[in-house]
PDB file of C-alpha atoms in Angstrom:
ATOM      1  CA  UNK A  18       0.000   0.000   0.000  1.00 71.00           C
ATOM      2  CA  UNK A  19       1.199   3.670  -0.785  1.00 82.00           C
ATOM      3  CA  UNK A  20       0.098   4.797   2.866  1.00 84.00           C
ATOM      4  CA  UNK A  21      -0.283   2.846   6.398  1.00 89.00           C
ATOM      5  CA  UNK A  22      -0.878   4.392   9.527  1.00 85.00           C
ATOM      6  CA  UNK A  23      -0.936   3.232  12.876  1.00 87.00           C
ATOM      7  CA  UNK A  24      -0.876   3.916  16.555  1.00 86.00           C
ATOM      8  CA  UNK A  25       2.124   3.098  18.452  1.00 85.00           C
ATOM      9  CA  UNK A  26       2.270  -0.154  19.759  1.00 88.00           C
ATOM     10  CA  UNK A  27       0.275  -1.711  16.730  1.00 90.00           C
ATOM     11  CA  UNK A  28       1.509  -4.328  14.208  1.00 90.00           C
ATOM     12  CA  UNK A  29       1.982  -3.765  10.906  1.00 91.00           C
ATOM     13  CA  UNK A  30       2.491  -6.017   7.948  1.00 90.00           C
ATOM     14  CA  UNK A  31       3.789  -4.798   4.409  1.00 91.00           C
ATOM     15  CA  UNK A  32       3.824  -6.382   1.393  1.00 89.00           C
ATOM     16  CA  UNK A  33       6.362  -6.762  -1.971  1.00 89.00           C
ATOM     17  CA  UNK A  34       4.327  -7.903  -5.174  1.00 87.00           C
ATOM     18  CA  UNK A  35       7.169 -10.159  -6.951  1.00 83.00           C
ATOM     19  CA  UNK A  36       4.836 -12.484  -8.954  1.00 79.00           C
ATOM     20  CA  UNK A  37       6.330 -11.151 -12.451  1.00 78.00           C
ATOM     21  CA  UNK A  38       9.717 -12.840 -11.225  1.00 80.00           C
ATOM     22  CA  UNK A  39       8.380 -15.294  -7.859  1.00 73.00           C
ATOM     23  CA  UNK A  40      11.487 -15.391  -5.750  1.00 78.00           C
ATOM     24  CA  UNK A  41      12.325 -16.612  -2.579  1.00 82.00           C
ATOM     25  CA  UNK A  42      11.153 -14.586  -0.215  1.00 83.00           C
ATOM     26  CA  UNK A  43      14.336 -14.934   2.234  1.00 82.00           C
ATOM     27  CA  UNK A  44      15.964 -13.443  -0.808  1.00 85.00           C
ATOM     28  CA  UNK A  45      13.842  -9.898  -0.602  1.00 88.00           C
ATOM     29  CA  UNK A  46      15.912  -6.932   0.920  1.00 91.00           C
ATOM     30  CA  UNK A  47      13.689  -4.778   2.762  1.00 93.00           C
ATOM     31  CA  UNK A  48      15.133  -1.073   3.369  1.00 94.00           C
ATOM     32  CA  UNK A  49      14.097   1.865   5.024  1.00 93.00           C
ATOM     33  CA  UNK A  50      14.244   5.767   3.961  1.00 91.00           C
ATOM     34  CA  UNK A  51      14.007   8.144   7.139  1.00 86.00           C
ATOM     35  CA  UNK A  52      11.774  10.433   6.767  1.00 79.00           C
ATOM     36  CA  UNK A  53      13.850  13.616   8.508  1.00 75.00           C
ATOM     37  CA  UNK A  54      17.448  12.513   7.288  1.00 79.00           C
ATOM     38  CA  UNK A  55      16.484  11.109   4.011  1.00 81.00           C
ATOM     39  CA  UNK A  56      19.354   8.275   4.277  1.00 88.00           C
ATOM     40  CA  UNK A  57      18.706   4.695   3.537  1.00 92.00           C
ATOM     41  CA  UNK A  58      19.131   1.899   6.002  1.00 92.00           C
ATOM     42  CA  UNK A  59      18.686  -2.093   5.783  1.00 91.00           C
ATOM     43  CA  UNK A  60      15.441  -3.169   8.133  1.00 87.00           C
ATOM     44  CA  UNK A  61      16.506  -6.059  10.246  1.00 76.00           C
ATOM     45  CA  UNK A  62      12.676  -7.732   9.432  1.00 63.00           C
ATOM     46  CA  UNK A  63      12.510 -11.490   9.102  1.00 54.00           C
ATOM     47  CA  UNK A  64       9.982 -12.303   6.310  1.00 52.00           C
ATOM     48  CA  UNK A  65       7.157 -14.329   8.442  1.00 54.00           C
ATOM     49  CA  UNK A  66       6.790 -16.607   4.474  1.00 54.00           C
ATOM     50  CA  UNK A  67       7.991 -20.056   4.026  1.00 50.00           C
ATOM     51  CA  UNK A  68      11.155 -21.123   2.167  1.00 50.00           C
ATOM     52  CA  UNK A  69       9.188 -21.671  -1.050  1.00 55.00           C
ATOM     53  CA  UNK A  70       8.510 -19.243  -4.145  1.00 60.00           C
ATOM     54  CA  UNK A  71       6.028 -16.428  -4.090  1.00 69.00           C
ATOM     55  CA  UNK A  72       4.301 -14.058  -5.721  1.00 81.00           C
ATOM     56  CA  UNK A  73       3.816 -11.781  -2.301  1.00 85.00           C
ATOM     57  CA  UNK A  74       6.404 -11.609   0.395  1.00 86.00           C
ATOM     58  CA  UNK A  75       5.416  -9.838   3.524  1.00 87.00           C
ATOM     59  CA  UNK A  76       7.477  -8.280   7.011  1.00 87.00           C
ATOM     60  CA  UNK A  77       5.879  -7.751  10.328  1.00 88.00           C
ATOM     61  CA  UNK A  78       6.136  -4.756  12.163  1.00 90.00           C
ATOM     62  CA  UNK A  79       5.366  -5.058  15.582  1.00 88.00           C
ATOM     63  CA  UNK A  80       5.081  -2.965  18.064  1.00 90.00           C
ATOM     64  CA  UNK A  81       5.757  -0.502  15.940  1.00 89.00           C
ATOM     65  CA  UNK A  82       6.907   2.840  17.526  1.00 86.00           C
ATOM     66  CA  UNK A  83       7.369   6.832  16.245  1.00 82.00           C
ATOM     67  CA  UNK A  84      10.923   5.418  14.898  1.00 84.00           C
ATOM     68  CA  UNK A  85       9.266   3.144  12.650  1.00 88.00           C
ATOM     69  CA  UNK A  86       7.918   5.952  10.404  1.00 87.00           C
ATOM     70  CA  UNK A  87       9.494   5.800   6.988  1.00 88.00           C
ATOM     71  CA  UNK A  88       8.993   5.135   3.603  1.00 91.00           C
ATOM     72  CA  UNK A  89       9.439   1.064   3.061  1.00 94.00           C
ATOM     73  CA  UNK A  90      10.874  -0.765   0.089  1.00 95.00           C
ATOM     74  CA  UNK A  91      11.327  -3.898  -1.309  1.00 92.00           C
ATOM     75  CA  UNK A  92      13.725  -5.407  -3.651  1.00 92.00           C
ATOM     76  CA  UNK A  93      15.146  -8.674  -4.794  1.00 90.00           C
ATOM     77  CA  UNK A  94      18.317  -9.572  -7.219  1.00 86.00           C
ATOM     78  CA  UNK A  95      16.561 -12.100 -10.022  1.00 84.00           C
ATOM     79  CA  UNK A  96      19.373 -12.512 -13.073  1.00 82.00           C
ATOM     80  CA  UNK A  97      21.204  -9.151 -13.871  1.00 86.00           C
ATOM     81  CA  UNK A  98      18.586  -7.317 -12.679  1.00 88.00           C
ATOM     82  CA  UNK A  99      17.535  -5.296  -9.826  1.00 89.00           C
ATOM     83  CA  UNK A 100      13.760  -5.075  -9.014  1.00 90.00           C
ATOM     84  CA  UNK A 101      12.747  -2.403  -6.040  1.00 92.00           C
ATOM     85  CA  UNK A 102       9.224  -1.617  -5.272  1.00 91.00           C
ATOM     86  CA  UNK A 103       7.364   1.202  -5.820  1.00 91.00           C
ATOM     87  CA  UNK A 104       7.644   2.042  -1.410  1.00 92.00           C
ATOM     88  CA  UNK A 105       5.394   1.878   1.142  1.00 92.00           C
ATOM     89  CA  UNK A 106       4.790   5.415   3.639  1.00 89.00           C
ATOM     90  CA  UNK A 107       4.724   4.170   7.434  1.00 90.00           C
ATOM     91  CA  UNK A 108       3.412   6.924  10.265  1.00 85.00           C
ATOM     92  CA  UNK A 109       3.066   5.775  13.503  1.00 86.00           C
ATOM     93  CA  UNK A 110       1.710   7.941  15.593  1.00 79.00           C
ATOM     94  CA  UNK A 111       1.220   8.170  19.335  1.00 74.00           C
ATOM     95  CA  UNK A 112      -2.402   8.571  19.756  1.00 68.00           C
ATOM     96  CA  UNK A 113      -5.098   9.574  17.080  1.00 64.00           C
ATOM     97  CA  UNK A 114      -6.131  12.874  17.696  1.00 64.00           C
ATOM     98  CA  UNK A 115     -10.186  14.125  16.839  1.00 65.00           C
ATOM     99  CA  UNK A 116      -8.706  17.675  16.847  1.00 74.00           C
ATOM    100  CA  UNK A 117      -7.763  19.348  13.397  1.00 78.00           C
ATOM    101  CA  UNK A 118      -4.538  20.148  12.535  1.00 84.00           C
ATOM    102  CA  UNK A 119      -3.009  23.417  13.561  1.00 89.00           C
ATOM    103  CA  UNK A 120      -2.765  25.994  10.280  1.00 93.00           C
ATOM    104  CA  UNK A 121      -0.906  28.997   9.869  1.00 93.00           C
ATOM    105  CA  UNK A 122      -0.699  31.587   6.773  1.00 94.00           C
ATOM    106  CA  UNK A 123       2.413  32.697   6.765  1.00 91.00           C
ATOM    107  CA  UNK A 124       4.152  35.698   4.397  1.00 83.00           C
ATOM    108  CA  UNK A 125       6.990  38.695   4.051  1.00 75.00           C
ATOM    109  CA  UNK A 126       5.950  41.852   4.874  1.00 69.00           C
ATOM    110  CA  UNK A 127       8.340  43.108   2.372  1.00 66.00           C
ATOM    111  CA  UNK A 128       7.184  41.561  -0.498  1.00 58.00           C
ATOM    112  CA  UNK A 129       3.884  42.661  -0.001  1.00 57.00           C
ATOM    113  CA  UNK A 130       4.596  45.426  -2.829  1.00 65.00           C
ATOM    114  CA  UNK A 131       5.845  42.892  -5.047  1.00 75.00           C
ATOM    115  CA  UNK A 132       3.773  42.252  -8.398  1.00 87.00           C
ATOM    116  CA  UNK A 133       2.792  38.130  -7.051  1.00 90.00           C
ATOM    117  CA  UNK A 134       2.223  38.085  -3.055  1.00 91.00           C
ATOM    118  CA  UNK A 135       3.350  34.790  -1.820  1.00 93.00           C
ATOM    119  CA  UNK A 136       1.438  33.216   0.725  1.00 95.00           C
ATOM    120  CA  UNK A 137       2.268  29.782   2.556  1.00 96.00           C
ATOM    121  CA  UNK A 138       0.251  27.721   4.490  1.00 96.00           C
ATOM    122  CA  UNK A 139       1.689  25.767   7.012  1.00 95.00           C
ATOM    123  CA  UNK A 140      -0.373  22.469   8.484  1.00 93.00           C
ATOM    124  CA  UNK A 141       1.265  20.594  11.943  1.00 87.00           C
ATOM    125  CA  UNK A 142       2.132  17.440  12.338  1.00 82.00           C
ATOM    126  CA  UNK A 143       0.309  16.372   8.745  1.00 85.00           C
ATOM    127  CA  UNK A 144       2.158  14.753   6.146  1.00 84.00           C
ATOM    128  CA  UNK A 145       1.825  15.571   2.207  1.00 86.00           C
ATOM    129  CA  UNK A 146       0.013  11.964   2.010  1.00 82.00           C
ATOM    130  CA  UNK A 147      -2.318  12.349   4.500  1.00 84.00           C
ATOM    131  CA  UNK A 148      -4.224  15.467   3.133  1.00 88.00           C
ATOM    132  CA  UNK A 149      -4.809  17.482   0.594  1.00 93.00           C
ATOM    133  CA  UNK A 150      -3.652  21.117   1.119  1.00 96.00           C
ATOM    134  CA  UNK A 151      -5.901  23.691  -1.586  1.00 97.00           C
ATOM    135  CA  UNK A 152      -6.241  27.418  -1.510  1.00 97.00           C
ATOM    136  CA  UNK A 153      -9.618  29.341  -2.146  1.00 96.00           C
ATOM    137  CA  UNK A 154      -8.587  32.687  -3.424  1.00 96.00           C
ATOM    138  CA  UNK A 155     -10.815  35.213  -4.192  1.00 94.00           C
ATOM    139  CA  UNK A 156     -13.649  32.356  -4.422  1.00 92.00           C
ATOM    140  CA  UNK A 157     -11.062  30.726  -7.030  1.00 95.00           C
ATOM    141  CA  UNK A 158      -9.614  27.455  -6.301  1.00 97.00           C
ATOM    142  CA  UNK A 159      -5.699  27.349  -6.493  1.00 96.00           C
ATOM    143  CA  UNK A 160      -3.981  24.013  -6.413  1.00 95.00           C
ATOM    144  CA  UNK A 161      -1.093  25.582  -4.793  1.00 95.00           C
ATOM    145  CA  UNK A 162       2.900  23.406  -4.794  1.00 94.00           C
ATOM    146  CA  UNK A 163       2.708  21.292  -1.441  1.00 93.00           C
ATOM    147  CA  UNK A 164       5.729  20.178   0.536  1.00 90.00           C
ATOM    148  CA  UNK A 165       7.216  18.333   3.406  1.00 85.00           C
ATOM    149  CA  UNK A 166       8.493  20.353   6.128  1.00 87.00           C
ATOM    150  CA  UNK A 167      10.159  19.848   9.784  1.00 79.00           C
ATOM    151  CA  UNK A 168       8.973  22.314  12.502  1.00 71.00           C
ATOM    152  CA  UNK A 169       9.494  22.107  16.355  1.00 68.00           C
ATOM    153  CA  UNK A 170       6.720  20.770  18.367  1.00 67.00           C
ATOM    154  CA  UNK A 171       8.486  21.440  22.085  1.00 66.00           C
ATOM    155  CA  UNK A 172      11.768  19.417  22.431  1.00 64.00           C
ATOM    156  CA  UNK A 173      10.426  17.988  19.650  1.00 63.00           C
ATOM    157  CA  UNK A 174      10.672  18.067  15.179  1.00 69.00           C
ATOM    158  CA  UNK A 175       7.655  16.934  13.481  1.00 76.00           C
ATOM    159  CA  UNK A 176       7.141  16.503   9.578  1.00 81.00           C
ATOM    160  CA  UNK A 177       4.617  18.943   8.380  1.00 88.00           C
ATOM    161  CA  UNK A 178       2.968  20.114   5.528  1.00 92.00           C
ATOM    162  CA  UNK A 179       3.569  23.503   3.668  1.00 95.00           C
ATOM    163  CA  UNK A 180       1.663  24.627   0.722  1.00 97.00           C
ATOM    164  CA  UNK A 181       2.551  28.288  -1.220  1.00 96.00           C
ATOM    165  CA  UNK A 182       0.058  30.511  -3.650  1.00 96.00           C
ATOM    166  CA  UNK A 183       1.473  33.203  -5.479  1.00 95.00           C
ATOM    167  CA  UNK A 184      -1.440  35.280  -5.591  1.00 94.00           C
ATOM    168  CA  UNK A 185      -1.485  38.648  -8.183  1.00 94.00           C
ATOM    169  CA  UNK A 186      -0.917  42.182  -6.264  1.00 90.00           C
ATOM    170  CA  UNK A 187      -3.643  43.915  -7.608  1.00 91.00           C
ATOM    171  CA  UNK A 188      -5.831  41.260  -6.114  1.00 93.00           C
ATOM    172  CA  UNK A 189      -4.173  40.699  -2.842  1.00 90.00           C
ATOM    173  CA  UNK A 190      -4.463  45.155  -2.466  1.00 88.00           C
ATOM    174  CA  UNK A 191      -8.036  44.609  -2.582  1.00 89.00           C
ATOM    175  CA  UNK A 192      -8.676  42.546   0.308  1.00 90.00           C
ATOM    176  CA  UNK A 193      -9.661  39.533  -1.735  1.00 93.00           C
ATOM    177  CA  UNK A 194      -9.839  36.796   1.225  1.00 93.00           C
ATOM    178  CA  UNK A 195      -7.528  34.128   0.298  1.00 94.00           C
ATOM    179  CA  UNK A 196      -8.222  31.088   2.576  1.00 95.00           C
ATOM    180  CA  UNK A 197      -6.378  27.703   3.299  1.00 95.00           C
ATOM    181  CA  UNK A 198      -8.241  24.857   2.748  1.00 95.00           C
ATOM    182  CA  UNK A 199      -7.045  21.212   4.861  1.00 94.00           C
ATOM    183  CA  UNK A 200      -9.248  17.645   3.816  1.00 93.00           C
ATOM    184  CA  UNK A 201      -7.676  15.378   6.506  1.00 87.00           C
ATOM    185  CA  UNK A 202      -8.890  12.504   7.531  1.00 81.00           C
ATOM    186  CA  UNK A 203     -12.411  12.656   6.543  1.00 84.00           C
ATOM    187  CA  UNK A 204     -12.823  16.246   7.971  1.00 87.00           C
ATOM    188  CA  UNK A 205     -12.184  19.944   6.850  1.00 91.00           C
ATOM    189  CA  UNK A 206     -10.301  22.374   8.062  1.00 91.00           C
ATOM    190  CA  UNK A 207      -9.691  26.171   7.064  1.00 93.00           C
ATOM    191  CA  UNK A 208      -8.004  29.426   7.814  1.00 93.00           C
ATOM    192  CA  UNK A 209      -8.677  32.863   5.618  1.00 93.00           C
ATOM    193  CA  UNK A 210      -6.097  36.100   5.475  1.00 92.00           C
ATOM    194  CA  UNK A 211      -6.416  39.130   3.645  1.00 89.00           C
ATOM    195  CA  UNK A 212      -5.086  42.876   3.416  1.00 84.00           C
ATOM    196  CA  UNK A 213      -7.209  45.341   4.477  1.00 70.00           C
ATOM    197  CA  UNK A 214      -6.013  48.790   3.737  1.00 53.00           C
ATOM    198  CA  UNK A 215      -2.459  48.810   5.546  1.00 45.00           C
ATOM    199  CA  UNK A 216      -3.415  45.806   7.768  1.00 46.00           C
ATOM    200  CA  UNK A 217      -3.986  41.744   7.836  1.00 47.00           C
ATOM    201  CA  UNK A 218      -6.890  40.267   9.138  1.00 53.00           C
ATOM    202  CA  UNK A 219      -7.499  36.404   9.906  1.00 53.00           C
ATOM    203  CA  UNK A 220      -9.659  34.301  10.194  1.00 56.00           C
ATOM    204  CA  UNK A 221     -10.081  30.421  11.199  1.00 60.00           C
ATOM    205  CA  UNK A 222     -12.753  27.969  10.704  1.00 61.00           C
ATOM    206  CA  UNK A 223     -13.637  26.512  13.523  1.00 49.00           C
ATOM    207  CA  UNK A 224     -16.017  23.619  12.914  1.00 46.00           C
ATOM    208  CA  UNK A 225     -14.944  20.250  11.313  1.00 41.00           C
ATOM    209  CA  UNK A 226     -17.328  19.009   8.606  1.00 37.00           C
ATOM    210  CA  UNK A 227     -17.548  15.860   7.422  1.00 34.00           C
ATOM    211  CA  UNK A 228     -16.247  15.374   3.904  1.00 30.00           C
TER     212      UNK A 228
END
């Protein structure tokens, strides 16, 4: 699966499609990319399959803690050739939380003069997989270019998600509202900035709808 998520202390099981080459699945080298350092390691994971060919290997991951997050992948040596899967995202989190997400709108006062005003939304503890991250701007829907960011959450770094709009002066000097829109996790979240004369006004949405 592209995505898993689970709660600390849960078990998770991943799986490598090899039926186009069915390997051993002792033979299937299971690796890890950290999500904050973006280096590769080698996972330590026994496959739980039997010493016979497959067309799906699988690992166990139990007890999985906060560590565990990572993108997963799979890949096995058959001839001259390399196969590697297309990865697996792991966040493990410590409790699911019925709150939404935090959301800023953040931008440079000194570019406000500038002939695009960019404007970046900035969504806690989310990852780019886990939502989608849109901007309403002037009643127009903007796509926006999402990211992965690390911010501090106390003593300590979380991934986040940032999304920037480059939104035309002339309608930014207006006062157009230009709002933030967050669909996580079956819910909706917003926040809304705009100019107003020589200042910036805010506002946040403070219900969660179901999507």
């Amino acid at each position: 699966p592209e995505l898993v998520e689970v709660e600390a202390g849960g078990t998770v099981r991943l799986h490598c499609d090899v039926d186009e080459i069915r390997t051993y699945c002792y033979t299937v080298v299971w690796t890890r990319i950290n999500p904050r350092t973006r280096k590769m390691s080698t996972c330590k994971f026994i496959s739980t399959e039997h010493a016979t060919l497959q067309n799906v290997c699988s690992i166990n991951i139990q007890n999985a803690t906060v560590d565990d997050s990572g993108t997963y992948y799979c890949s096995v040596i058959h001839g001259k050739s390399i196969y590697i899967g297309n990865g697996s995202t792991l966040i493990v989190r410590k409790e699911k939380s019925t709150a939404p997400p935090p959301i800023e709108i953040l931008w440079s006062s000194d570019k406000i003069h500038w002939p695009i005003v960019p404007l970046t939304c900035l969504v806690s503890g989310v990852v780019p997989q886990q939502a989608r991250v849109f901007w309403l701007v002037d009643g127009e829907e903007k796509s926006g270019l999402t990211g992965s960011i690390w911010t501090k959450d106390g003593d300590a770094v979380i991934e986040s998600t940032q999304n920037q709009v480059l939104v035309p002066a002339e309608v930014w000097e207006r006062g157009a509202p230009c709002t933030c829109v967050v669909e996580f996790d079956g819910r909706i979240a917003s926040k809304s900035v705009q100019r107003q004369g020589t200042t910036f006004t805010h506002e946040e949405s403070g219900d969660v709808c179901a999507v």
